[in-house]
């Protein structure tokens, strides 16, 4: 097969959708003889390219433009001409969108929809960003031949908000980086802890500091715990960090909470594996990669009910109402005080992550492509 991908996020985005897109291409190109054409407006960021396992099956098609306006126009409209000329058998939009006029490309088109949070929680987006997402995502859902939803929750939202027939949507879970499944040596974990000045025992919460990620409930719960283990928050710095820091100070937790910004990806597996447990209380997600990262790292996880985190975590996590402060505090104390409970949860998680290996995910997406093409 010759598969084309919208590669803007592959070459420019270092977070969720970019990681999903690079991970998918890495998995697919690791085996078999299929070719993968990555349509990108430009060469992007070196850090993004470095995490792509480029081999002779992967080829880039660039816009050739220097102007940002022309590159944007190319990606949204005239990229269709390059898709048609390239001879790809199938085109996959990896980030909630496909080019306008895609039918002229002359090949089947599929799109991955990660979430519709901009419709569920519109106040979490600025007006222009929300409107652009609304237009592009609706167009993609209506005009793609098939839709990939990253969770059952996202599938339900696509049906609800866009009135898309259920049988047009396939749920294909995403995985997390294989680095989280590899055990980090005790010496390396000790080295990373020393580098950040962390104690031997701590809890961890990984995720961007924004309203939906619900760090406030974690802080409130921490103040109610009977145990005294500290919390390490790993996040890219945002405008809301100062508000979170104020909450931490108001609850007298300045000596129990550390916020680490700009942590290199290479340090994350050790930070997870060196922790007592991971907490992720986002009240709505399309999938919830940090839950899978924690479980894959072999630590017990506390996650929120209400969206799709139960799909990501399976039996490898304890689930709490994201606004039940006392319930979250009790879950923390229960796991921190019992080695047996932690070990039991870790064992359940170890079985659950076998559903998310590269081999399983690669097999499912290849089967999906061949089904779309009638092969």
Short mmCIF file of C-alpha atoms in Angstrom, two decimals:
data_model
loop_
_atom_site.label_atom_id
_atom_site.label_comp_id
_atom_site.label_asym_id
_atom_site.label_seq_id
_atom_site.Cartn_x
_atom_site.Cartn_y
_atom_site.Cartn_z
CA UNK A 1 0.00 0.00 0.00
CA UNK A 2 0.93 3.63 -0.42
CA UNK A 3 -0.54 5.70 2.42
CA UNK A 4 -0.52 9.48 2.68
CA UNK A 5 -0.65 11.41 5.96
CA UNK A 6 -1.28 15.03 6.87
CA UNK A 7 2.07 15.57 8.59
CA UNK A 8 1.86 19.11 9.96
CA UNK A 9 1.55 17.87 13.56
CA UNK A 10 4.20 15.23 12.91
CA UNK A 11 6.82 17.88 12.12
CA UNK A 12 5.67 20.67 14.44
CA UNK A 13 3.79 19.41 17.52
CA UNK A 14 5.66 17.97 20.51
CA UNK A 15 2.58 17.08 22.58
CA UNK A 16 -0.49 14.81 22.30
CA UNK A 17 -1.53 14.80 18.62
CA UNK A 18 2.05 15.11 17.41
CA UNK A 19 3.08 12.13 19.56
CA UNK A 20 0.08 10.13 18.32
CA UNK A 21 0.93 10.90 14.69
CA UNK A 22 4.65 10.11 14.95
CA UNK A 23 3.90 6.99 16.97
CA UNK A 24 1.50 5.73 14.31
CA UNK A 25 3.98 6.26 11.49
CA UNK A 26 6.77 4.63 13.53
CA UNK A 27 4.64 1.57 14.25
CA UNK A 28 3.49 1.15 10.65
CA UNK A 29 6.89 1.70 9.04
CA UNK A 30 8.69 -0.74 11.36
CA UNK A 31 7.44 -3.78 9.42
CA UNK A 32 6.16 -4.68 5.99
CA UNK A 33 6.77 -3.12 2.58
CA UNK A 34 4.15 -0.35 2.50
CA UNK A 35 5.16 3.23 1.68
CA UNK A 36 4.19 6.29 3.71
CA UNK A 37 4.07 9.80 2.26
CA UNK A 38 4.09 12.61 4.80
CA UNK A 39 2.56 15.84 3.47
CA UNK A 40 4.04 18.71 5.48
CA UNK A 41 4.00 22.49 4.96
CA UNK A 42 7.72 22.66 5.85
CA UNK A 43 10.52 20.70 7.53
CA UNK A 44 9.27 21.62 11.00
CA UNK A 45 11.17 21.24 14.27
CA UNK A 46 14.27 19.13 14.74
CA UNK A 47 12.97 17.73 18.04
CA UNK A 48 9.89 16.39 16.25
CA UNK A 49 11.86 14.83 13.42
CA UNK A 50 14.29 13.27 15.89
CA UNK A 51 11.46 11.20 17.40
CA UNK A 52 10.39 9.90 13.99
CA UNK A 53 12.11 6.66 13.00
CA UNK A 54 12.83 7.67 9.41
CA UNK A 55 13.61 4.82 7.03
CA UNK A 56 13.35 4.13 3.29
CA UNK A 57 9.59 3.57 3.56
CA UNK A 58 8.93 7.15 4.70
CA UNK A 59 8.96 10.03 2.22
CA UNK A 60 8.16 13.72 2.78
CA UNK A 61 6.17 15.92 0.42
CA UNK A 62 6.67 19.61 1.30
CA UNK A 63 4.59 22.59 0.19
CA UNK A 64 7.63 24.40 -1.20
CA UNK A 65 6.38 27.72 0.18
CA UNK A 66 8.17 30.07 2.59
CA UNK A 67 5.21 32.33 3.38
CA UNK A 68 3.14 31.14 6.35
CA UNK A 69 -0.04 32.29 4.57
CA UNK A 70 0.79 30.23 1.48
CA UNK A 71 1.72 27.21 3.60
CA UNK A 72 -1.61 27.44 5.42
CA UNK A 73 -3.49 27.71 2.12
CA UNK A 74 -1.58 24.73 0.74
CA UNK A 75 -2.42 22.55 3.71
CA UNK A 76 -6.11 23.46 3.72
CA UNK A 77 -6.72 23.49 -0.04
CA UNK A 78 -4.02 22.96 -2.66
CA UNK A 79 -2.41 20.00 -0.87
CA UNK A 80 -5.20 18.03 -2.53
CA UNK A 81 -3.41 18.41 -5.89
CA UNK A 82 -0.19 16.99 -4.45
CA UNK A 83 -2.10 14.09 -2.88
CA UNK A 84 -3.66 13.28 -6.25
CA UNK A 85 -0.33 13.51 -8.12
CA UNK A 86 1.47 11.35 -5.54
CA UNK A 87 -0.51 8.23 -6.34
CA UNK A 88 -1.34 7.37 -2.74
CA UNK A 89 -4.01 4.70 -2.38
CA UNK A 90 -5.42 6.16 0.84
CA UNK A 91 -5.06 9.46 2.69
CA UNK A 92 -5.26 9.74 6.48
CA UNK A 93 -5.88 13.04 8.26
CA UNK A 94 -4.34 12.52 11.69
CA UNK A 95 -5.61 15.55 13.61
CA UNK A 96 -9.38 16.13 13.32
CA UNK A 97 -9.11 17.56 9.81
CA UNK A 98 -8.68 16.88 6.10
CA UNK A 99 -8.08 19.35 3.25
CA UNK A 100 -11.12 21.07 1.77
CA UNK A 101 -12.00 19.62 -1.63
CA UNK A 102 -10.47 16.28 -0.66
CA UNK A 103 -12.74 14.34 -3.01
CA UNK A 104 -10.59 15.63 -5.91
CA UNK A 105 -7.66 13.63 -4.54
CA UNK A 106 -9.16 10.52 -6.12
CA UNK A 107 -8.49 8.13 -3.22
CA UNK A 108 -10.34 6.97 -0.09
CA UNK A 109 -9.93 9.32 2.87
CA UNK A 110 -10.01 8.59 6.60
CA UNK A 111 -9.65 10.97 9.54
CA UNK A 112 -8.74 10.52 13.19
CA UNK A 113 -10.95 12.45 15.61
CA UNK A 114 -9.27 12.82 18.99
CA UNK A 115 -11.99 14.66 20.88
CA UNK A 116 -14.76 17.24 20.60
CA UNK A 117 -13.83 19.10 23.77
CA UNK A 118 -14.25 22.41 21.96
CA UNK A 119 -17.97 21.59 21.67
CA UNK A 120 -18.41 20.11 25.14
CA UNK A 121 -16.45 22.84 26.91
CA UNK A 122 -16.38 25.82 24.52
CA UNK A 123 -15.24 28.23 27.25
CA UNK A 124 -11.87 26.46 27.39
CA UNK A 125 -11.04 27.76 23.87
CA UNK A 126 -10.76 31.26 22.51
CA UNK A 127 -13.48 32.21 20.01
CA UNK A 128 -11.38 32.02 16.83
CA UNK A 129 -9.70 28.70 17.68
CA UNK A 130 -13.07 27.18 18.54
CA UNK A 131 -14.70 28.33 15.30
CA UNK A 132 -11.83 27.00 13.18
CA UNK A 133 -12.02 23.64 14.96
CA UNK A 134 -15.79 23.51 14.53
CA UNK A 135 -15.58 24.13 10.77
CA UNK A 136 -12.68 21.77 10.10
CA UNK A 137 -13.87 18.91 12.29
CA UNK A 138 -17.44 18.98 10.98
CA UNK A 139 -16.14 18.99 7.40
CA UNK A 140 -13.81 16.08 8.14
CA UNK A 141 -16.53 13.96 9.74
CA UNK A 142 -18.97 14.61 6.92
CA UNK A 143 -16.53 14.13 4.02
CA UNK A 144 -14.16 11.35 5.13
CA UNK A 145 -15.00 7.84 3.94
CA UNK A 146 -14.30 6.45 7.40
CA UNK A 147 -13.64 7.98 10.83
CA UNK A 148 -11.19 6.74 13.44
CA UNK A 149 -12.25 7.63 16.99
CA UNK A 150 -9.56 7.23 19.66
CA UNK A 151 -12.12 6.08 22.26
CA UNK A 152 -15.73 4.99 22.66
CA UNK A 153 -16.31 8.36 24.35
CA UNK A 154 -15.15 10.22 21.24
CA UNK A 155 -17.28 7.96 19.05
CA UNK A 156 -20.36 8.81 21.12
CA UNK A 157 -19.59 12.51 20.81
CA UNK A 158 -19.18 12.30 17.01
CA UNK A 159 -22.57 10.64 16.74
CA UNK A 160 -24.18 13.12 19.14
CA UNK A 161 -22.79 16.40 17.81
CA UNK A 162 -22.54 15.64 14.07
CA UNK A 163 -25.25 13.01 13.58
CA UNK A 164 -22.76 10.64 11.95
CA UNK A 165 -23.94 7.02 11.43
CA UNK A 166 -22.39 4.71 13.99
CA UNK A 167 -21.25 2.26 11.33
CA UNK A 168 -19.01 4.92 9.74
CA UNK A 169 -16.83 5.11 12.86
CA UNK A 170 -14.11 2.70 14.01
CA UNK A 171 -12.66 2.92 17.52
CA UNK A 172 -8.91 2.38 17.31
CA UNK A 173 -7.09 3.10 20.54
CA UNK A 174 -3.78 4.88 20.60
CA UNK A 175 -0.81 3.77 22.62
CA UNK A 176 1.95 5.53 24.49
CA UNK A 177 5.66 5.61 23.79
CA UNK A 178 7.43 2.28 24.24
CA UNK A 179 9.89 3.99 26.60
CA UNK A 180 7.31 3.81 29.39
CA UNK A 181 7.16 0.00 29.17
CA UNK A 182 10.92 -0.36 29.46
CA UNK A 183 12.16 -0.65 33.03
CA UNK A 184 14.54 2.09 34.08
CA UNK A 185 17.43 1.01 36.29
CA UNK A 186 17.38 1.94 39.97
CA UNK A 187 20.60 3.89 39.46
CA UNK A 188 19.04 5.95 36.68
CA UNK A 189 15.92 6.64 38.76
CA UNK A 190 18.13 7.79 41.65
CA UNK A 191 20.08 10.01 39.26
CA UNK A 192 16.90 11.68 37.94
CA UNK A 193 15.54 12.17 41.46
CA UNK A 194 18.79 13.79 42.50
CA UNK A 195 18.81 16.00 39.40
CA UNK A 196 15.41 17.48 40.37
CA UNK A 197 16.03 17.35 44.11
CA UNK A 198 13.15 14.94 44.71
CA UNK A 199 12.64 12.77 47.82
CA UNK A 200 12.65 9.01 47.68
CA UNK A 201 8.83 8.79 47.89
CA UNK A 202 6.40 11.00 46.00
CA UNK A 203 3.22 11.00 43.91
CA UNK A 204 3.25 12.31 40.34
CA UNK A 205 0.77 14.10 38.10
CA UNK A 206 1.72 14.69 34.46
CA UNK A 207 -0.31 17.07 32.32
CA UNK A 208 -0.61 20.63 31.09
CA UNK A 209 -1.85 23.04 33.74
CA UNK A 210 -5.23 24.08 32.39
CA UNK A 211 -8.73 24.18 33.80
CA UNK A 212 -9.87 20.85 32.35
CA UNK A 213 -6.89 18.95 33.76
CA UNK A 214 -8.29 19.72 37.23
CA UNK A 215 -5.09 20.09 39.24
CA UNK A 216 -7.10 22.06 41.82
CA UNK A 217 -8.94 18.93 42.99
CA UNK A 218 -5.62 17.11 43.36
CA UNK A 219 -4.26 19.92 45.55
CA UNK A 220 -7.42 20.01 47.67
CA UNK A 221 -7.26 16.22 48.09
CA UNK A 222 -3.59 16.36 49.02
CA UNK A 223 -4.47 18.76 51.84
CA UNK A 224 -6.93 16.16 53.20
CA UNK A 225 -4.67 13.12 53.09
CA UNK A 226 -3.49 11.44 56.28
CA UNK A 227 -0.19 10.53 54.63
CA UNK A 228 2.52 13.10 54.03
CA UNK A 229 4.06 12.05 50.71
CA UNK A 230 4.67 15.03 48.42
CA UNK A 231 3.28 15.58 44.93
CA UNK A 232 5.34 16.29 41.82
CA UNK A 233 3.44 18.08 39.03
CA UNK A 234 5.11 17.75 35.63
CA UNK A 235 3.78 20.30 33.18
CA UNK A 236 4.52 22.78 30.47
CA UNK A 237 4.18 26.21 32.08
CA UNK A 238 0.93 28.01 31.27
CA UNK A 239 -0.79 31.22 32.37
CA UNK A 240 -2.73 29.20 34.97
CA UNK A 241 0.37 28.05 36.84
CA UNK A 242 0.42 31.16 39.04
CA UNK A 243 -3.18 30.44 40.07
CA UNK A 244 -2.25 26.87 40.95
CA UNK A 245 0.75 28.09 42.94
CA UNK A 246 -1.58 30.38 44.89
CA UNK A 247 -3.83 27.44 45.75
CA UNK A 248 -0.80 25.46 46.89
CA UNK A 249 0.28 28.32 49.16
CA UNK A 250 -3.26 28.90 50.49
CA UNK A 251 -3.49 25.24 51.55
CA UNK A 252 -0.08 25.39 53.23
CA UNK A 253 1.37 22.83 50.81
CA UNK A 254 4.41 24.76 49.67
CA UNK A 255 6.74 22.10 51.07
CA UNK A 256 4.71 19.17 49.66
CA UNK A 257 4.19 20.20 46.01
CA UNK A 258 6.87 20.61 43.35
CA UNK A 259 6.03 21.86 39.86
CA UNK A 260 8.56 20.81 37.22
CA UNK A 261 8.41 22.68 33.90
CA UNK A 262 10.22 21.86 30.66
CA UNK A 263 11.05 18.28 31.64
CA UNK A 264 12.75 16.44 28.74
CA UNK A 265 10.81 13.44 27.49
CA UNK A 266 13.80 11.21 28.26
CA UNK A 267 13.33 11.91 31.99
CA UNK A 268 9.61 11.06 32.13
CA UNK A 269 9.84 7.24 32.38
CA UNK A 270 12.21 7.52 35.35
CA UNK A 271 10.00 10.13 37.05
CA UNK A 272 6.96 7.88 36.66
CA UNK A 273 8.75 4.70 37.73
CA UNK A 274 10.29 6.41 40.73
CA UNK A 275 6.89 7.46 42.07
CA UNK A 276 4.52 5.76 44.51
CA UNK A 277 1.50 6.44 42.31
CA UNK A 278 0.28 8.67 39.47
CA UNK A 279 -2.80 10.91 39.61
CA UNK A 280 -4.71 12.19 36.57
CA UNK A 281 -8.05 13.86 37.29
CA UNK A 282 -8.90 15.59 34.01
CA UNK A 283 -12.69 15.83 33.93
CA UNK A 284 -12.84 15.28 30.18
CA UNK A 285 -10.48 13.73 27.63
CA UNK A 286 -10.56 12.12 24.21
CA UNK A 287 -8.36 9.30 25.50
CA UNK A 288 -6.01 10.17 28.39
CA UNK A 289 -2.44 9.20 27.49
CA UNK A 290 -0.99 10.01 30.97
CA UNK A 291 -3.17 7.24 32.45
CA UNK A 292 -1.69 4.72 30.02
CA UNK A 293 1.82 6.12 30.59
CA UNK A 294 1.47 5.60 34.34
CA UNK A 295 0.16 2.07 34.03
CA UNK A 296 2.78 1.17 31.41
CA UNK A 297 5.43 2.51 33.82
CA UNK A 298 4.32 -0.03 36.42
CA UNK A 299 2.83 2.35 38.97
CA UNK A 300 -0.74 2.41 40.34
CA UNK A 301 -2.91 5.19 38.93
CA UNK A 302 -5.79 7.26 40.28
CA UNK A 303 -7.94 8.63 37.44
CA UNK A 304 -11.23 10.43 36.95
CA UNK A 305 -14.60 9.06 35.94
CA UNK A 306 -16.82 10.85 33.46
CA UNK A 307 -15.17 10.51 30.06
CA UNK A 308 -12.81 7.90 28.63
CA UNK A 309 -10.11 7.41 31.25
CA UNK A 310 -11.58 4.05 32.24
CA UNK A 311 -10.88 2.92 28.67
CA UNK A 312 -7.25 4.03 28.91
CA UNK A 313 -6.68 2.54 32.36
CA UNK A 314 -8.88 -0.54 32.50
CA UNK A 315 -8.40 -2.42 35.78
CA UNK A 316 -4.99 -0.83 36.30
CA UNK A 317 -6.40 2.28 37.96
CA UNK A 318 -8.72 3.44 40.73
CA UNK A 319 -11.39 5.83 39.48
CA UNK A 320 -12.89 8.76 41.39
CA UNK A 321 -15.41 11.47 40.67
CA UNK A 322 -13.09 14.29 39.53
CA UNK A 323 -14.71 16.74 41.97
CA UNK A 324 -14.95 14.42 44.99
CA UNK A 325 -12.06 15.78 47.03
CA UNK A 326 -12.59 13.40 49.96
CA UNK A 327 -12.86 10.40 47.64
CA UNK A 328 -9.59 11.27 45.91
CA UNK A 329 -7.84 11.82 49.26
CA UNK A 330 -9.11 8.45 50.50
CA UNK A 331 -7.85 6.73 47.32
CA UNK A 332 -4.42 8.31 47.80
CA UNK A 333 -4.25 7.16 51.43
CA UNK A 334 -5.47 3.68 50.55
CA UNK A 335 -2.73 3.14 47.97
CA UNK A 336 0.04 4.87 49.89
CA UNK A 337 -0.61 2.82 53.01
CA UNK A 338 -0.79 -0.62 51.39
CA UNK A 339 1.93 -2.33 49.38
CA UNK A 340 -0.50 -5.16 48.61
CA UNK A 341 -3.07 -2.80 47.09
CA UNK A 342 -0.42 -1.10 44.98
CA UNK A 343 0.99 -4.44 43.80
CA UNK A 344 -2.48 -5.75 42.90
CA UNK A 345 -3.24 -2.65 40.84
CA UNK A 346 0.15 -2.82 39.12
CA UNK A 347 -0.48 -6.46 38.17
CA UNK A 348 -3.88 -5.56 36.67
CA UNK A 349 -2.24 -2.73 34.77
CA UNK A 350 0.47 -5.01 33.42
CA UNK A 351 -2.19 -7.23 31.85
CA UNK A 352 -4.16 -4.25 30.53
CA UNK A 353 -1.27 -2.63 28.66
CA UNK A 354 -0.83 -5.76 26.54
CA UNK A 355 -3.80 -4.41 24.57
CA UNK A 356 -1.72 -1.35 23.61
CA UNK A 357 1.54 -2.81 22.34
CA UNK A 358 2.94 -1.63 19.01
CA UNK A 359 2.21 -5.04 17.51
CA UNK A 360 -1.46 -4.97 18.52
CA UNK A 361 -2.03 -1.36 17.46
CA UNK A 362 -0.14 -1.80 14.17
CA UNK A 363 -2.13 -4.90 13.30
CA UNK A 364 -5.42 -3.13 13.93
CA UNK A 365 -4.63 -0.01 11.89
CA UNK A 366 -3.31 -2.11 8.98
CA UNK A 367 -6.44 -4.23 9.08
CA UNK A 368 -8.51 -1.02 9.08
CA UNK A 369 -6.67 0.38 6.02
CA UNK A 370 -7.11 -2.83 4.09
CA UNK A 371 -10.79 -2.95 4.96
CA UNK A 372 -11.24 0.62 3.67
CA UNK A 373 -9.45 -0.32 0.44
CA UNK A 374 -11.37 -3.61 0.11
CA UNK A 375 -8.17 -5.67 0.24
#
